[in-house]
Amino acid sequence: GCSSRSLILLVLLTMAVVFSFLDRVILGLLITPIRADLALTDIQFSMLFGLIFAGPYVLASLFSGRLADRLRRLSVLRAAILLWSSSTLLSMLATSFWHLALARTLVAVGEAALLPCCYSLLADRFQPCHHGRAYSVLIMGATVGTGIALVFGSALYEAIAATPIYHIPLIGMVKPWQMTFLVVGAPGIVLALVIGALPEPTRRNVGAGVAVLSFGAALRGFSRHWQAYVALILGFSLSTMSLQTVQIFGVQHFVRNYGMSLTEAGFRIGLPVVLLGPCGLWAGGWLNDYWRGKGRGDASLLVGVLSAAGLLTGTVLAMLLPGQGVAQAALLMVGFFSNFPFGAAASGMVSITPQRARGTITALYTVLATPF
């Protein structure tokens, strides 16, 4: 079993992932009121979701990975959560596109440290036989955070918009979209302080005085196991890509062949992923741990192969067999295998990475392979 201290850390880190995705996605639900007040164009909004976020995220990930290998990880994580949460809060004060761009950049820089710290912390807090399930729970935070933002974010804004103007001490009058940033960003401040106060897990298999691997040494370690890393990164990247393709063209398949509306088709494609994706994610992590317990060093890759086979079978059946009922049943398989491999992938990546290079390698893996 797992200690209560380990489970508490897992819960708090998963909450951090939930908050990160909520802070990342909430801007998309406020496009209309922000555009009206700040006169932003569609191109500017696309930049806020694209290059302005992704560019700093990629660059900061590598820097954050080095910090996770060198410093107290819970302190790095506390600073990161404080940065992206306070930047979300400061978005309420934006009066131009450039103000929002700066806040969005800082959100990206803060969130870039999340996974390198989390992966390294969980690897030390949990026994290897529990890694698959621990990482599966952590990755569920991404789905939960995005779901909360999409399902409840609009309802939250509508509730806040029932009052046209709010009066905030030291700030003055703010509009509902500004108040939404305040409500969404504030909980992260509290979470950061709680996480920062936790005891740092002892780094496993690292004796006193063991130096942190240089970036070059970390990359040389990467090259020694390049076949495994390439299999993990390329295989799981393709898995994500295939699912996104199903989600996009599967909707058009139902529209064109069964005369459905876009709304109904999107519901039929998306609902199995929402309902069964977390179940598959947990099952994949459990299966990884089970096989590792049986001495299978290739457990994570076997989970990936099984996931690819299930995703391929479900997709082919859903798109080629006649009848809506049959297609919908096949989509249940797609939903189950949609996130099946990602906990196992994280476990496999950590298992072949030296302790004092996990932050660096995790940063590379995050940028290249994960569904984040």
mmCIF file of C-alpha atoms in Angstrom:
data_model
loop_
_atom_site.group_PDB
_atom_site.id
_atom_site.type_symbol
_atom_site.label_atom_id
_atom_site.label_comp_id
_atom_site.label_asym_id
_atom_site.label_seq_id
_atom_site.Cartn_x
_atom_site.Cartn_y
_atom_site.Cartn_z
ATOM 1 C CA GLY A 1 0.000 0.000 0.000
ATOM 2 C CA CYS A 2 0.853 3.685 -0.067
ATOM 3 C CA SER A 3 1.428 5.892 2.949
ATOM 4 C CA SER A 4 -0.982 8.688 3.813
ATOM 5 C CA ARG A 5 1.824 11.196 3.179
ATOM 6 C CA SER A 6 2.245 9.836 -0.344
ATOM 7 C CA LEU A 7 -1.486 10.021 -1.055
ATOM 8 C CA ILE A 8 -1.710 13.581 0.292
ATOM 9 C CA LEU A 9 1.111 14.654 -1.995
ATOM 10 C CA LEU A 10 -0.556 12.951 -4.971
ATOM 11 C CA VAL A 11 -3.879 14.671 -4.263
ATOM 12 C CA LEU A 12 -2.256 18.097 -3.944
ATOM 13 C CA LEU A 13 -0.184 17.672 -7.102
ATOM 14 C CA THR A 14 -3.274 16.527 -9.006
ATOM 15 C CA MET A 15 -5.092 19.624 -7.750
ATOM 16 C CA ALA A 16 -2.211 21.699 -9.092
ATOM 17 C CA VAL A 17 -2.668 20.087 -12.514
ATOM 18 C CA VAL A 18 -6.423 20.788 -12.344
ATOM 19 C CA PHE A 19 -5.812 24.444 -11.482
ATOM 20 C CA SER A 20 -3.190 24.799 -14.205
ATOM 21 C CA PHE A 21 -5.596 23.659 -16.902
ATOM 22 C CA LEU A 22 -8.412 25.743 -15.484
ATOM 23 C CA ASP A 23 -6.201 28.840 -15.573
ATOM 24 C CA ARG A 24 -5.015 27.906 -19.071
ATOM 25 C CA VAL A 25 -8.470 27.355 -20.583
ATOM 26 C CA ILE A 26 -10.571 30.020 -18.853
ATOM 27 C CA LEU A 27 -9.429 32.756 -21.252
ATOM 28 C CA GLY A 28 -11.204 30.984 -24.098
ATOM 29 C CA LEU A 29 -14.550 31.305 -22.313
ATOM 30 C CA LEU A 30 -14.130 35.064 -21.902
ATOM 31 C CA ILE A 31 -13.418 35.947 -25.521
ATOM 32 C CA THR A 32 -16.676 37.831 -26.131
ATOM 33 C CA PRO A 33 -16.578 40.236 -23.151
ATOM 34 C CA ILE A 34 -12.813 40.784 -23.440
ATOM 35 C CA ARG A 35 -13.072 41.498 -27.154
ATOM 36 C CA ALA A 36 -15.828 44.005 -26.481
ATOM 37 C CA ASP A 37 -13.815 45.878 -23.822
ATOM 38 C CA LEU A 38 -10.291 45.667 -25.269
ATOM 39 C CA ALA A 39 -11.144 45.626 -29.005
ATOM 40 C CA LEU A 40 -9.054 42.506 -29.704
ATOM 41 C CA THR A 41 -9.066 40.745 -33.078
ATOM 42 C CA ASP A 42 -9.422 37.028 -33.779
ATOM 43 C CA ILE A 43 -5.755 36.943 -34.810
ATOM 44 C CA GLN A 44 -4.707 38.393 -31.460
ATOM 45 C CA PHE A 45 -6.768 35.833 -29.581
ATOM 46 C CA SER A 46 -5.289 33.019 -31.653
ATOM 47 C CA MET A 47 -1.823 34.286 -30.741
ATOM 48 C CA LEU A 48 -2.734 34.261 -27.046
ATOM 49 C CA PHE A 49 -3.696 30.580 -27.307
ATOM 50 C CA GLY A 50 -0.892 29.641 -29.702
ATOM 51 C CA LEU A 51 2.576 31.117 -30.011
ATOM 52 C CA ILE A 52 2.399 33.458 -27.006
ATOM 53 C CA PHE A 53 1.661 30.487 -24.732
ATOM 54 C CA ALA A 54 3.427 27.610 -26.474
ATOM 55 C CA GLY A 55 6.733 29.369 -27.180
ATOM 56 C CA PRO A 56 7.502 30.395 -23.578
ATOM 57 C CA TYR A 57 6.157 27.053 -22.322
ATOM 58 C CA VAL A 58 8.633 25.064 -24.410
ATOM 59 C CA LEU A 59 11.617 27.263 -23.529
ATOM 60 C CA ALA A 60 10.769 27.464 -19.832
ATOM 61 C CA SER A 61 10.204 23.692 -19.603
ATOM 62 C CA LEU A 62 13.887 22.924 -20.136
ATOM 63 C CA PHE A 63 14.970 25.575 -17.630
ATOM 64 C CA SER A 64 12.412 24.338 -15.101
ATOM 65 C CA GLY A 65 13.586 20.764 -15.568
ATOM 66 C CA ARG A 66 17.092 21.798 -14.598
ATOM 67 C CA LEU A 67 15.755 23.566 -11.497
ATOM 68 C CA ALA A 68 13.837 20.430 -10.490
ATOM 69 C CA ASP A 69 17.083 18.443 -10.637
ATOM 70 C CA ARG A 70 19.118 21.011 -8.712
ATOM 71 C CA LEU A 71 16.847 22.584 -6.087
ATOM 72 C CA ARG A 72 14.162 21.649 -3.556
ATOM 73 C CA ARG A 73 11.370 20.614 -5.887
ATOM 74 C CA LEU A 74 8.464 21.638 -3.653
ATOM 75 C CA SER A 75 9.939 25.147 -3.433
ATOM 76 C CA VAL A 76 10.288 25.319 -7.220
ATOM 77 C CA LEU A 77 6.703 24.120 -7.556
ATOM 78 C CA ARG A 78 5.460 26.657 -5.004
ATOM 79 C CA ALA A 79 7.094 29.477 -6.954
ATOM 80 C CA ALA A 80 5.676 28.135 -10.220
ATOM 81 C CA ILE A 81 2.092 27.923 -8.928
ATOM 82 C CA LEU A 82 2.370 31.391 -7.382
ATOM 83 C CA LEU A 83 3.603 32.735 -10.731
ATOM 84 C CA TRP A 84 0.853 31.316 -12.923
ATOM 85 C CA SER A 85 -1.911 31.955 -10.373
ATOM 86 C CA SER A 86 -0.884 35.570 -9.747
ATOM 87 C CA SER A 87 -0.556 36.077 -13.513
ATOM 88 C CA THR A 88 -4.117 34.806 -13.921
ATOM 89 C CA LEU A 89 -5.176 37.284 -11.250
ATOM 90 C CA LEU A 90 -3.308 40.120 -12.971
ATOM 91 C CA SER A 91 -5.149 39.356 -16.212
ATOM 92 C CA MET A 92 -8.111 41.140 -14.647
ATOM 93 C CA LEU A 93 -6.150 44.397 -14.831
ATOM 94 C CA ALA A 94 -5.372 44.107 -18.554
ATOM 95 C CA THR A 95 -6.303 47.127 -20.650
ATOM 96 C CA SER A 96 -4.691 46.043 -23.933
ATOM 97 C CA PHE A 97 -3.581 43.029 -25.940
ATOM 98 C CA TRP A 98 -0.001 43.455 -24.731
ATOM 99 C CA HIS A 99 -1.059 43.312 -21.082
ATOM 100 C CA LEU A 100 -2.868 40.042 -21.730
ATOM 101 C CA ALA A 101 0.106 38.744 -23.746
ATOM 102 C CA LEU A 102 2.452 39.413 -20.819
ATOM 103 C CA ALA A 103 0.111 37.692 -18.354
ATOM 104 C CA ARG A 104 -0.311 34.744 -20.720
ATOM 105 C CA THR A 105 3.465 34.410 -21.107
ATOM 106 C CA LEU A 106 3.933 34.328 -17.332
ATOM 107 C CA VAL A 107 1.184 31.701 -16.991
ATOM 108 C CA ALA A 108 3.069 29.547 -19.518
ATOM 109 C CA VAL A 109 6.405 30.009 -17.729
ATOM 110 C CA GLY A 110 4.860 29.016 -14.401
ATOM 111 C CA GLU A 111 3.028 25.986 -15.746
ATOM 112 C CA ALA A 112 6.166 24.759 -17.522
ATOM 113 C CA ALA A 113 7.638 23.756 -14.146
ATOM 114 C CA LEU A 114 4.646 21.681 -13.099
ATOM 115 C CA LEU A 115 5.273 18.305 -14.738
ATOM 116 C CA PRO A 116 9.067 18.133 -14.275
ATOM 117 C CA CYS A 117 8.582 18.711 -10.541
ATOM 118 C CA CYS A 118 5.553 16.407 -10.239
ATOM 119 C CA TYR A 119 7.112 13.491 -12.115
ATOM 120 C CA SER A 120 10.297 13.691 -10.070
ATOM 121 C CA LEU A 121 8.449 14.017 -6.739
ATOM 122 C CA LEU A 122 6.110 11.074 -7.367
ATOM 123 C CA ALA A 123 8.987 8.864 -8.501
ATOM 124 C CA ASP A 124 10.562 9.338 -5.059
ATOM 125 C CA ARG A 125 7.393 9.241 -2.957
ATOM 126 C CA PHE A 126 5.885 6.066 -4.506
ATOM 127 C CA GLN A 127 7.420 2.636 -4.955
ATOM 128 C CA PRO A 128 8.075 1.683 -8.612
ATOM 129 C CA CYS A 129 5.268 -0.891 -8.446
ATOM 130 C CA HIS A 130 2.801 1.998 -7.914
ATOM 131 C CA HIS A 131 4.192 4.465 -10.461
ATOM 132 C CA GLY A 132 1.751 3.657 -13.253
ATOM 133 C CA ARG A 133 -1.305 4.321 -11.099
ATOM 134 C CA ALA A 134 0.202 7.402 -9.446
ATOM 135 C CA TYR A 135 0.990 9.020 -12.792
ATOM 136 C CA SER A 136 -2.428 8.027 -14.147
ATOM 137 C CA VAL A 137 -4.122 9.915 -11.305
ATOM 138 C CA LEU A 138 -1.877 12.928 -11.891
ATOM 139 C CA ILE A 139 -2.645 13.008 -15.617
ATOM 140 C CA MET A 140 -6.372 12.756 -14.863
ATOM 141 C CA GLY A 141 -5.994 16.270 -13.479
ATOM 142 C CA ALA A 142 -5.583 17.562 -17.033
ATOM 143 C CA THR A 143 -8.884 16.017 -18.109
ATOM 144 C CA VAL A 144 -10.659 17.176 -14.970
ATOM 145 C CA GLY A 145 -9.274 20.713 -15.225
ATOM 146 C CA THR A 146 -10.243 21.076 -18.863
ATOM 147 C CA GLY A 147 -13.665 19.542 -18.177
ATOM 148 C CA ILE A 148 -14.329 21.897 -15.275
ATOM 149 C CA ALA A 149 -13.357 24.878 -17.422
ATOM 150 C CA LEU A 150 -15.518 23.830 -20.368
ATOM 151 C CA VAL A 151 -18.525 22.499 -18.455
ATOM 152 C CA PHE A 152 -18.655 24.832 -15.472
ATOM 153 C CA GLY A 153 -16.620 27.811 -16.675
ATOM 154 C CA SER A 154 -19.432 29.283 -18.711
ATOM 155 C CA ALA A 155 -21.866 28.743 -15.840
ATOM 156 C CA LEU A 156 -19.415 30.443 -13.476
ATOM 157 C CA TYR A 157 -19.125 33.457 -15.744
ATOM 158 C CA GLU A 158 -22.890 33.674 -16.162
ATOM 159 C CA ALA A 159 -23.343 33.623 -12.383
ATOM 160 C CA ILE A 160 -20.712 36.327 -11.936
ATOM 161 C CA ALA A 161 -22.188 38.357 -14.819
ATOM 162 C CA ALA A 162 -25.500 38.570 -12.958
ATOM 163 C CA THR A 163 -23.876 41.528 -11.184
ATOM 164 C CA PRO A 164 -22.702 44.093 -13.769
ATOM 165 C CA ILE A 165 -20.039 45.762 -11.600
ATOM 166 C CA TYR A 166 -18.012 44.607 -8.594
ATOM 167 C CA HIS A 167 -16.153 46.799 -6.130
ATOM 168 C CA ILE A 168 -12.815 45.293 -5.032
ATOM 169 C CA PRO A 169 -10.800 46.952 -2.225
ATOM 170 C CA LEU A 170 -7.609 48.659 -3.491
ATOM 171 C CA ILE A 171 -8.592 47.915 -7.084
ATOM 172 C CA GLY A 172 -11.949 49.593 -7.520
ATOM 173 C CA MET A 173 -14.674 48.701 -9.960
ATOM 174 C CA VAL A 174 -14.243 45.563 -12.077
ATOM 175 C CA LYS A 175 -16.430 43.926 -14.674
ATOM 176 C CA PRO A 176 -17.605 40.284 -14.609
ATOM 177 C CA TRP A 177 -14.842 38.985 -16.903
ATOM 178 C CA GLN A 178 -12.268 40.591 -14.632
ATOM 179 C CA MET A 179 -13.935 39.101 -11.568
ATOM 180 C CA THR A 180 -13.800 35.672 -13.226
ATOM 181 C CA PHE A 181 -10.008 35.850 -13.460
ATOM 182 C CA LEU A 182 -9.912 36.726 -9.755
ATOM 183 C CA VAL A 183 -12.136 33.805 -8.739
ATOM 184 C CA VAL A 184 -10.222 31.303 -10.884
ATOM 185 C CA GLY A 185 -6.712 32.439 -9.970
ATOM 186 C CA ALA A 186 -7.063 32.931 -6.205
ATOM 187 C CA PRO A 187 -7.273 29.240 -5.122
ATOM 188 C CA GLY A 188 -3.878 28.559 -6.674
ATOM 189 C CA ILE A 189 -2.240 31.012 -4.277
ATOM 190 C CA VAL A 190 -3.490 28.987 -1.311
ATOM 191 C CA LEU A 191 -2.508 25.677 -2.919
ATOM 192 C CA ALA A 192 1.020 26.955 -3.596
ATOM 193 C CA LEU A 193 1.546 27.833 0.050
ATOM 194 C CA VAL A 194 0.257 24.418 1.187
ATOM 195 C CA ILE A 195 2.464 22.512 -1.266
ATOM 196 C CA GLY A 196 5.523 24.563 -0.374
ATOM 197 C CA ALA A 197 5.090 23.686 3.322
ATOM 198 C CA LEU A 198 5.181 19.914 2.700
ATOM 199 C CA PRO A 199 8.321 17.912 3.554
ATOM 200 C CA GLU A 200 10.504 17.251 0.521
ATOM 201 C CA PRO A 201 10.665 13.537 -0.413
ATOM 202 C CA THR A 202 14.147 12.045 -0.201
ATOM 203 C CA ARG A 203 15.611 11.452 -3.631
ATOM 204 C CA ARG A 204 15.838 7.701 -4.152
ATOM 205 C CA ASN A 205 19.137 6.044 -5.008
ATOM 206 C CA VAL A 206 21.084 9.257 -4.535
ATOM 207 C CA GLY A 207 23.810 9.260 -1.920
ATOM 208 C CA ALA A 208 25.041 12.321 -0.088
ATOM 209 C CA GLY A 209 27.144 14.597 -2.224
ATOM 210 C CA VAL A 210 26.062 13.101 -5.564
ATOM 211 C CA ALA A 211 26.274 15.884 -8.123
ATOM 212 C CA VAL A 212 23.460 16.891 -10.415
ATOM 213 C CA LEU A 213 24.034 15.702 -13.957
ATOM 214 C CA SER A 214 24.930 18.464 -16.383
ATOM 215 C CA PHE A 215 22.608 19.077 -19.300
ATOM 216 C CA GLY A 216 25.122 17.408 -21.596
ATOM 217 C CA ALA A 217 25.415 14.383 -19.301
ATOM 218 C CA ALA A 218 21.615 14.122 -19.150
ATOM 219 C CA LEU A 219 21.462 14.119 -22.944
ATOM 220 C CA ARG A 220 24.201 11.484 -23.114
ATOM 221 C CA GLY A 221 22.121 9.350 -20.756
ATOM 222 C CA PHE A 222 19.200 9.950 -23.096
ATOM 223 C CA SER A 223 21.301 8.739 -26.025
ATOM 224 C CA ARG A 224 22.290 5.520 -24.190
ATOM 225 C CA HIS A 225 18.621 4.519 -24.016
ATOM 226 C CA TRP A 226 17.585 6.268 -27.200
ATOM 227 C CA GLN A 227 15.576 3.322 -28.522
ATOM 228 C CA ALA A 228 13.343 3.262 -25.428
ATOM 229 C CA TYR A 229 12.968 7.046 -25.317
ATOM 230 C CA VAL A 230 12.150 7.254 -29.021
ATOM 231 C CA ALA A 231 9.591 4.468 -28.645
ATOM 232 C CA LEU A 232 7.948 6.271 -25.722
ATOM 233 C CA ILE A 233 8.013 9.744 -27.266
ATOM 234 C CA LEU A 234 7.128 8.794 -30.836
ATOM 235 C CA GLY A 235 4.645 6.071 -29.931
ATOM 236 C CA PHE A 236 2.670 8.105 -27.448
ATOM 237 C CA SER A 237 2.818 11.231 -29.609
ATOM 238 C CA LEU A 238 1.245 9.260 -32.444
ATOM 239 C CA SER A 239 -1.368 7.935 -30.027
ATOM 240 C CA THR A 240 -2.355 11.492 -29.133
ATOM 241 C CA MET A 241 -2.364 12.495 -32.789
ATOM 242 C CA SER A 242 -4.566 9.584 -33.793
ATOM 243 C CA LEU A 243 -7.112 10.401 -31.102
ATOM 244 C CA GLN A 244 -7.260 14.028 -32.199
ATOM 245 C CA THR A 245 -7.785 12.878 -35.781
ATOM 246 C CA VAL A 246 -10.680 10.662 -34.703
ATOM 247 C CA GLN A 247 -12.222 13.529 -32.764
ATOM 248 C CA ILE A 248 -12.047 15.895 -35.736
ATOM 249 C CA PHE A 249 -12.890 13.655 -38.689
ATOM 250 C CA GLY A 250 -15.121 11.330 -36.675
ATOM 251 C CA VAL A 251 -17.510 14.233 -36.136
ATOM 252 C CA GLN A 252 -17.621 14.850 -39.892
ATOM 253 C CA HIS A 253 -18.182 11.126 -40.483
ATOM 254 C CA PHE A 254 -21.346 11.163 -38.376
ATOM 255 C CA VAL A 255 -22.525 14.415 -39.942
ATOM 256 C CA ARG A 256 -22.031 13.239 -43.529
ATOM 257 C CA ASN A 257 -23.132 9.608 -43.234
ATOM 258 C CA TYR A 258 -25.926 9.820 -40.671
ATOM 259 C CA GLY A 259 -27.213 13.355 -41.207
ATOM 260 C CA MET A 260 -26.481 14.445 -37.618
ATOM 261 C CA SER A 261 -25.998 18.014 -36.518
ATOM 262 C CA LEU A 262 -22.516 19.093 -35.463
ATOM 263 C CA THR A 263 -23.696 19.267 -31.862
ATOM 264 C CA GLU A 264 -25.057 15.714 -31.821
ATOM 265 C CA ALA A 265 -22.035 14.317 -33.660
ATOM 266 C CA GLY A 266 -19.651 16.066 -31.282
ATOM 267 C CA PHE A 267 -21.584 14.651 -28.341
ATOM 268 C CA ARG A 268 -21.370 11.101 -29.699
ATOM 269 C CA ILE A 269 -17.612 11.386 -30.259
ATOM 270 C CA GLY A 270 -16.755 13.272 -27.090
ATOM 271 C CA LEU A 271 -18.932 11.555 -24.482
ATOM 272 C CA PRO A 272 -17.124 8.169 -24.562
ATOM 273 C CA VAL A 273 -13.784 9.967 -24.114
ATOM 274 C CA VAL A 274 -15.106 11.991 -21.192
ATOM 275 C CA LEU A 275 -16.761 9.027 -19.452
ATOM 276 C CA LEU A 276 -14.378 6.171 -20.245
ATOM 277 C CA GLY A 277 -11.082 8.015 -20.792
ATOM 278 C CA PRO A 278 -10.307 8.269 -17.046
ATOM 279 C CA CYS A 279 -11.226 4.582 -16.601
ATOM 280 C CA GLY A 280 -8.845 3.583 -19.375
ATOM 281 C CA LEU A 281 -6.124 5.843 -17.974
ATOM 282 C CA TRP A 282 -6.384 4.132 -14.584
ATOM 283 C CA ALA A 283 -6.539 0.655 -16.165
ATOM 284 C CA GLY A 284 -3.417 1.325 -18.229
ATOM 285 C CA GLY A 285 -1.526 2.474 -15.148
ATOM 286 C CA TRP A 286 -2.699 -0.559 -13.177
ATOM 287 C CA LEU A 287 -1.717 -2.947 -15.970
ATOM 288 C CA ASN A 288 1.712 -1.340 -16.184
ATOM 289 C CA ASP A 289 2.246 -1.866 -12.454
ATOM 290 C CA TYR A 290 0.962 -5.438 -12.639
ATOM 291 C CA TRP A 291 3.339 -6.373 -15.446
ATOM 292 C CA ARG A 292 6.258 -4.621 -13.764
ATOM 293 C CA GLY A 293 5.492 -6.599 -10.619
ATOM 294 C CA LYS A 294 5.806 -9.740 -12.748
ATOM 295 C CA GLY A 295 9.282 -8.654 -13.812
ATOM 296 C CA ARG A 296 8.406 -7.268 -17.241
ATOM 297 C CA GLY A 297 10.856 -4.435 -17.921
ATOM 298 C CA ASP A 298 8.948 -3.574 -21.094
ATOM 299 C CA ALA A 299 5.624 -3.132 -19.284
ATOM 300 C CA SER A 300 5.039 0.449 -20.404
ATOM 301 C CA LEU A 301 5.710 -0.414 -24.040
ATOM 302 C CA LEU A 302 3.317 -3.383 -23.842
ATOM 303 C CA VAL A 303 0.628 -1.069 -22.498
ATOM 304 C CA GLY A 304 1.324 1.256 -25.427
ATOM 305 C CA VAL A 305 0.978 -1.573 -27.938
ATOM 306 C CA LEU A 306 -2.296 -2.701 -26.360
ATOM 307 C CA SER A 307 -3.582 0.865 -26.400
ATOM 308 C CA ALA A 308 -2.709 1.327 -30.071
ATOM 309 C CA ALA A 309 -4.406 -1.952 -30.977
ATOM 310 C CA GLY A 310 -7.556 -1.021 -29.058
ATOM 311 C CA LEU A 311 -7.679 2.485 -30.495
ATOM 312 C CA LEU A 312 -7.148 1.197 -34.039
ATOM 313 C CA THR A 313 -9.772 -1.535 -33.707
ATOM 314 C CA GLY A 314 -12.372 0.786 -32.223
ATOM 315 C CA THR A 315 -11.767 3.463 -34.834
ATOM 316 C CA VAL A 316 -11.963 1.084 -37.790
ATOM 317 C CA LEU A 317 -15.170 -0.506 -36.500
ATOM 318 C CA ALA A 318 -16.767 2.878 -35.755
ATOM 319 C CA MET A 319 -15.999 4.303 -39.185
ATOM 320 C CA LEU A 320 -16.543 1.285 -41.434
ATOM 321 C CA LEU A 321 -19.394 -0.776 -39.955
ATOM 322 C CA PRO A 322 -22.916 0.339 -40.928
ATOM 323 C CA GLY A 323 -25.431 1.528 -38.369
ATOM 324 C CA GLN A 324 -25.326 4.222 -35.725
ATOM 325 C CA GLY A 325 -25.712 1.767 -32.860
ATOM 326 C CA VAL A 326 -22.722 -0.311 -33.904
ATOM 327 C CA ALA A 327 -20.630 2.800 -34.486
ATOM 328 C CA GLN A 328 -21.541 4.194 -31.088
ATOM 329 C CA ALA A 329 -20.640 0.906 -29.400
ATOM 330 C CA ALA A 330 -17.256 0.900 -31.140
ATOM 331 C CA LEU A 331 -16.648 4.451 -29.957
ATOM 332 C CA LEU A 332 -16.839 3.160 -26.388
ATOM 333 C CA MET A 333 -13.644 1.252 -27.157
ATOM 334 C CA VAL A 334 -12.080 4.414 -28.576
ATOM 335 C CA GLY A 335 -13.007 6.316 -25.433
ATOM 336 C CA PHE A 336 -11.578 3.659 -23.132
ATOM 337 C CA PHE A 337 -8.241 3.479 -24.957
ATOM 338 C CA SER A 338 -8.001 7.226 -25.605
ATOM 339 C CA ASN A 339 -5.885 7.917 -22.502
ATOM 340 C CA PHE A 340 -4.944 4.322 -21.701
ATOM 341 C CA PRO A 341 -1.163 4.586 -22.197
ATOM 342 C CA PHE A 342 -0.143 7.863 -20.584
ATOM 343 C CA GLY A 343 0.335 6.784 -16.970
ATOM 344 C CA ALA A 344 2.372 3.818 -18.173
ATOM 345 C CA ALA A 345 4.403 6.055 -20.471
ATOM 346 C CA ALA A 346 5.344 8.346 -17.599
ATOM 347 C CA SER A 347 6.304 5.340 -15.485
ATOM 348 C CA GLY A 348 8.453 3.897 -18.258
ATOM 349 C CA MET A 349 10.192 7.197 -18.889
ATOM 350 C CA VAL A 350 11.014 7.704 -15.211
ATOM 351 C CA SER A 351 12.234 4.119 -14.764
ATOM 352 C CA ILE A 352 15.095 4.518 -17.267
ATOM 353 C CA THR A 353 16.101 8.063 -16.274
ATOM 354 C CA PRO A 354 18.797 8.817 -13.662
ATOM 355 C CA GLN A 355 17.373 10.484 -10.552
ATOM 356 C CA ARG A 356 19.271 13.736 -10.944
ATOM 357 C CA ALA A 357 18.232 14.087 -14.584
ATOM 358 C CA ARG A 358 14.506 13.354 -14.237
ATOM 359 C CA GLY A 359 13.463 16.989 -14.325
ATOM 360 C CA THR A 360 15.438 17.630 -17.502
ATOM 361 C CA ILE A 361 14.301 14.484 -19.324
ATOM 362 C CA THR A 362 10.711 14.933 -18.147
ATOM 363 C CA ALA A 363 10.743 18.431 -19.610
ATOM 364 C CA LEU A 364 11.822 17.021 -22.970
ATOM 365 C CA TYR A 365 9.211 14.278 -22.745
ATOM 366 C CA THR A 366 6.486 16.777 -21.787
ATOM 367 C CA VAL A 367 7.201 19.012 -24.745
ATOM 368 C CA LEU A 368 7.399 16.146 -27.238
ATOM 369 C CA ALA A 369 5.009 13.422 -26.148
ATOM 370 C CA THR A 370 2.404 14.173 -23.511
ATOM 371 C CA PRO A 371 -1.207 15.226 -24.183
ATOM 372 C CA PHE A 372 -0.643 18.473 -22.247
#
